CSV table of C-alpha atoms in Angstrom, one decimal:
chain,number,residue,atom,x,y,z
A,41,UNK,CA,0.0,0.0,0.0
A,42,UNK,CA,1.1,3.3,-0.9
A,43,UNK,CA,1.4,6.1,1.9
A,44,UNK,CA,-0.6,9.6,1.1
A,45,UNK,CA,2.6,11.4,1.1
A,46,UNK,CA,3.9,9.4,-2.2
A,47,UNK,CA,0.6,8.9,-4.5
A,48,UNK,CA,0.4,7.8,-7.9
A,49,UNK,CA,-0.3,10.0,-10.6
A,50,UNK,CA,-3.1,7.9,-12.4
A,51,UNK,CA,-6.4,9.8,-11.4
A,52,UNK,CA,-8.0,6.9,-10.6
A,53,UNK,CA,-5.2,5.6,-8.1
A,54,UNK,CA,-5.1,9.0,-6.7
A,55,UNK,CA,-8.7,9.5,-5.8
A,56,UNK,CA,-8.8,6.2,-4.3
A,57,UNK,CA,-5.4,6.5,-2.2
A,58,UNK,CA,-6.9,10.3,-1.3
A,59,UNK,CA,-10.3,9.3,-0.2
A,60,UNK,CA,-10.0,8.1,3.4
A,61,UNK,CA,-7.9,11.0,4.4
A,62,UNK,CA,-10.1,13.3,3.0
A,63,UNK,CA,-13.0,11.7,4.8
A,64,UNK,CA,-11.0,12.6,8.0
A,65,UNK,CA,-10.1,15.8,7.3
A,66,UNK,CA,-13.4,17.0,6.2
A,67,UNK,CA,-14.7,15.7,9.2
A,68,UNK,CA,-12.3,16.9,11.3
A,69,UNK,CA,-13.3,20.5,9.5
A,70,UNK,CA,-16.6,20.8,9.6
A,71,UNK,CA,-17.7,21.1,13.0
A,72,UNK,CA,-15.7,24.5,13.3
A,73,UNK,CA,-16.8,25.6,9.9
A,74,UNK,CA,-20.4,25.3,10.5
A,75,UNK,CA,-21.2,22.9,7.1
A,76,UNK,CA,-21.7,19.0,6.5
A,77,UNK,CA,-18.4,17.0,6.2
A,78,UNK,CA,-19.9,16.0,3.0
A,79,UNK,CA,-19.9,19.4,1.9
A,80,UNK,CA,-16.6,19.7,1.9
A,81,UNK,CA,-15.3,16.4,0.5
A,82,UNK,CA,-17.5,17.1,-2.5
A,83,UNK,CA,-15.9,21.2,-2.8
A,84,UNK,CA,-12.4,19.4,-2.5
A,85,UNK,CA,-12.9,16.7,-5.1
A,86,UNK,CA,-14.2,19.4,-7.4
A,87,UNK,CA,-11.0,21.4,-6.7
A,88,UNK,CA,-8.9,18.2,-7.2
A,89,UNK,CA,-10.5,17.0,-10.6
A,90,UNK,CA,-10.1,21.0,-11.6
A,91,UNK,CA,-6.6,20.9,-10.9
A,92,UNK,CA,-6.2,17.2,-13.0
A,93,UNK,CA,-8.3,18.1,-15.8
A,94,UNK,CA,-5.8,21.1,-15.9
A,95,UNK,CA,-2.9,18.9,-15.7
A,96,UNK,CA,-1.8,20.8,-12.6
A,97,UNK,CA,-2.0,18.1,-10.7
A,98,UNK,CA,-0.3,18.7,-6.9
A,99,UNK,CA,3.3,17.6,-6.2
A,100,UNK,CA,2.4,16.4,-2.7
A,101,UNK,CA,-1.5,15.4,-3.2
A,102,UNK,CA,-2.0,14.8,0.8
A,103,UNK,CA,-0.4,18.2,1.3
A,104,UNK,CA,-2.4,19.6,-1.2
A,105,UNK,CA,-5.8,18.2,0.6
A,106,UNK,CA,-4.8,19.2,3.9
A,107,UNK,CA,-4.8,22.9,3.0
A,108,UNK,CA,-7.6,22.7,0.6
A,109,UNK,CA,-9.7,21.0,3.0
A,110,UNK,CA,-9.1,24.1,5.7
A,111,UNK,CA,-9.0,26.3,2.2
A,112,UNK,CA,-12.7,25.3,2.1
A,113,UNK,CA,-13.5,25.6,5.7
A,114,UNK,CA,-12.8,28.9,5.9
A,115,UNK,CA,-14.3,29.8,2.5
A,116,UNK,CA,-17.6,28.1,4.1
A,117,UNK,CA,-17.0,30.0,7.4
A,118,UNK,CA,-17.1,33.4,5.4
A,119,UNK,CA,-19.6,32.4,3.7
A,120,UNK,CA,-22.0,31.8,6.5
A,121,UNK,CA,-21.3,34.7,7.9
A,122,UNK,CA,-22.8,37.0,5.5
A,123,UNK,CA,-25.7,34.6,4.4
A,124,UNK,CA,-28.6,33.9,6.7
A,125,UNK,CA,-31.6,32.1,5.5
A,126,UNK,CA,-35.1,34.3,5.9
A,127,UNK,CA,-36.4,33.2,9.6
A,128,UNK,CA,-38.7,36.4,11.2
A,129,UNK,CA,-38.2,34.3,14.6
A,130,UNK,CA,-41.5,32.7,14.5
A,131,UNK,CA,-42.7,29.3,13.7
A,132,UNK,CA,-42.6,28.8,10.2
A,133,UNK,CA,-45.6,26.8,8.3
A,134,UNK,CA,-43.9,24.4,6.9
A,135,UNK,CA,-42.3,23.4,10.3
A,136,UNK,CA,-46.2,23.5,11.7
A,137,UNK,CA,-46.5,19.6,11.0
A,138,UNK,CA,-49.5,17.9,10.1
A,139,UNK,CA,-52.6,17.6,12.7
A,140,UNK,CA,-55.4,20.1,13.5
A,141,UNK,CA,-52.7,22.3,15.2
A,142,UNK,CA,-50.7,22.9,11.6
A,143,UNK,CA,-54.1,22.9,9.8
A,144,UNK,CA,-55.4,25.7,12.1
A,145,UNK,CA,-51.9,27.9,11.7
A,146,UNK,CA,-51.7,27.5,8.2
A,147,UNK,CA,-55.2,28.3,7.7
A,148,UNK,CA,-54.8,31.5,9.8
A,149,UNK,CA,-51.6,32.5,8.7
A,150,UNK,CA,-53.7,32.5,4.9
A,151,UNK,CA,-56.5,34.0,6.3
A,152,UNK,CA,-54.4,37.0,7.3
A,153,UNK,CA,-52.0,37.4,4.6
A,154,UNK,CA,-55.9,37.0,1.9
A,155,UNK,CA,-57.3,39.8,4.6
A,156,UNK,CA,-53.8,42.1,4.0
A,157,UNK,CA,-53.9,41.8,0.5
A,158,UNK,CA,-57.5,43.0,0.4
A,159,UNK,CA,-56.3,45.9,1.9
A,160,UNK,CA,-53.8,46.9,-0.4
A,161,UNK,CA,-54.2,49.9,-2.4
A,162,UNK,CA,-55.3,50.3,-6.3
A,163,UNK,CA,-54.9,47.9,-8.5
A,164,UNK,CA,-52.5,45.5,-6.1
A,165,UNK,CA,-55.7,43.4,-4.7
A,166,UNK,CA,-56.4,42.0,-8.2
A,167,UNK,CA,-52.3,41.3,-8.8
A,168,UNK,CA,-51.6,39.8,-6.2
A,169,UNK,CA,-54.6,38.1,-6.4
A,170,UNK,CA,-54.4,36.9,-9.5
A,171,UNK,CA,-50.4,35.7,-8.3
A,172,UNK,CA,-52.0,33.9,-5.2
A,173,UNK,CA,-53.8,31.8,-7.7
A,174,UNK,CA,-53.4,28.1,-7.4
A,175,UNK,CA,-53.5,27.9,-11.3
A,176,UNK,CA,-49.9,29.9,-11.6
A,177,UNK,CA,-51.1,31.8,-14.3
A,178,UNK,CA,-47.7,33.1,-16.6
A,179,UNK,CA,-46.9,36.7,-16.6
A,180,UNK,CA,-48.5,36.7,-19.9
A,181,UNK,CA,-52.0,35.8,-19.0
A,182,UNK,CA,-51.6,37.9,-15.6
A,183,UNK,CA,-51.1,41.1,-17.8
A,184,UNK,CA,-53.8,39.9,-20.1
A,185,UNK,CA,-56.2,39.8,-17.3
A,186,UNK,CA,-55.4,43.0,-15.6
A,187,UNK,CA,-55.1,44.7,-18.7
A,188,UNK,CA,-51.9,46.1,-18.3
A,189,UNK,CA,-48.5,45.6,-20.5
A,190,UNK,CA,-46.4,42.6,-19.5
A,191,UNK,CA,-43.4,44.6,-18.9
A,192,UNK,CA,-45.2,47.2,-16.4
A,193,UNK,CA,-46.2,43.8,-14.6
A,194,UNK,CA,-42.7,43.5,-12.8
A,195,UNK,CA,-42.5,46.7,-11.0
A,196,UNK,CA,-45.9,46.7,-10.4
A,197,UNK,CA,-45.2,43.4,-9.2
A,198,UNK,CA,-42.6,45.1,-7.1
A,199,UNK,CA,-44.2,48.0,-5.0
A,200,UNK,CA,-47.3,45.5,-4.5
A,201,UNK,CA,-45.8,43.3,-2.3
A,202,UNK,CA,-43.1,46.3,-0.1
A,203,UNK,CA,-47.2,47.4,0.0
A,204,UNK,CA,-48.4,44.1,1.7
A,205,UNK,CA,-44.9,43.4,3.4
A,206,UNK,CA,-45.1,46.9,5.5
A,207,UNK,CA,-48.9,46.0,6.2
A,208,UNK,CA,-47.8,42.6,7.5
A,209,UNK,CA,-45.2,43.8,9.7
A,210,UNK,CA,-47.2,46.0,11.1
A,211,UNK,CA,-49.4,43.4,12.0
A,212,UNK,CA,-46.9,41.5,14.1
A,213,UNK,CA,-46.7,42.0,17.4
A,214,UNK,CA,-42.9,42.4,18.6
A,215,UNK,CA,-41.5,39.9,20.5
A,216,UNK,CA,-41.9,39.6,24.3
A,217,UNK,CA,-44.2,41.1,27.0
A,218,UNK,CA,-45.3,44.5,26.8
A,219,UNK,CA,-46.9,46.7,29.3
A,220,UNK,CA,-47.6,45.4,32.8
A,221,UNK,CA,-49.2,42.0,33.7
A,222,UNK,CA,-52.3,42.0,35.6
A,223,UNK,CA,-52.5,40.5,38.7
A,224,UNK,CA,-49.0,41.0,39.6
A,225,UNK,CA,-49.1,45.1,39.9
A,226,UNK,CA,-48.9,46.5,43.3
């Protein structure tokens, strides 16, 4: 058996000799970095085949992994710092389950966001409306049935829903108690 340090050069060989220490090192990674140890086997690989399909293929393969492997960690560590996924810090629907309990969120959360788009001024009610549809009517038959051009449809689109989306968090009460509780005011 051939040590990491002194790896063929046939691809094949080299992906094979490279793939239990990369398993360790990605796992070894990926707690700090925040991803899957997956995630960063599969960046790495793509990295390696790049390199081979450029015939740059590392002088010290096991080396090479090491740094790529932390290379990655870091580039996913950056990453996650400036992307966050859209959570308003409440229950989401889709988390809601099934049951009567999820049916009687969803419902409600529907009920208010139908209610909201009501409300909206002009001609938003019938857009978003007519975007709400279950059908997903195209652009095309949206502008048709509105009566408007298909390219005014977009920014119409637009200042629609920063409309509804200022009405809804309006509508949200802020986190926490507020005021006094009865019962416990002296």
């Amino acid at each position: 058996m051939t040590s990491p340090e002194t790896l063929p050069a046939a691809p094949e060989t080299l992906l094979a000799a490279l793939t239990p220490l990369l398993a360790a090192e990605s796992r070894a990674e990926a707690a700090a970095a925040g991803v899957e140890p997956g995630d960063l086997e599969q960046a790495v690989w793509l990295r390696l085949l790049e390199r081979l399909s450029a015939d740059d293929a590392p002088e010290r393969p096991a080396d090479w992994l090491r740094r790529a492997v932390r290379a990655e960690a870091r580039r996913a560590r950056r990453t996650s710092g400036r992307e966050r996924p859209y959570h308003d810090g409440e229950t989401r629907p889709e988390t809601y389950g099934p049951g009567p309990e999820g049916s009687a969120l969803t419902a409600e959360r529907r009920r208010v966001l139908r209610a909201a788009v009501t409300r909206t001024p002009g001609r938003c009610p019938r857009l978003l409306n007519a975007m709400l549809d279950p059908e997903d009517p195209t652009y095309r038959e949206i502008a048709g049935t509105l009566g408007i051009s298909q390219g005014s449809l977009g920014p119409m689109r637009s200042r629609c829903l920063g409309c509804l989306r200022r009405m809804l968090a309006a509508e949200v009460p802020a986190s926490g108690r507020r005021g006094r509780v009865r019962g416990t005011d002296r």
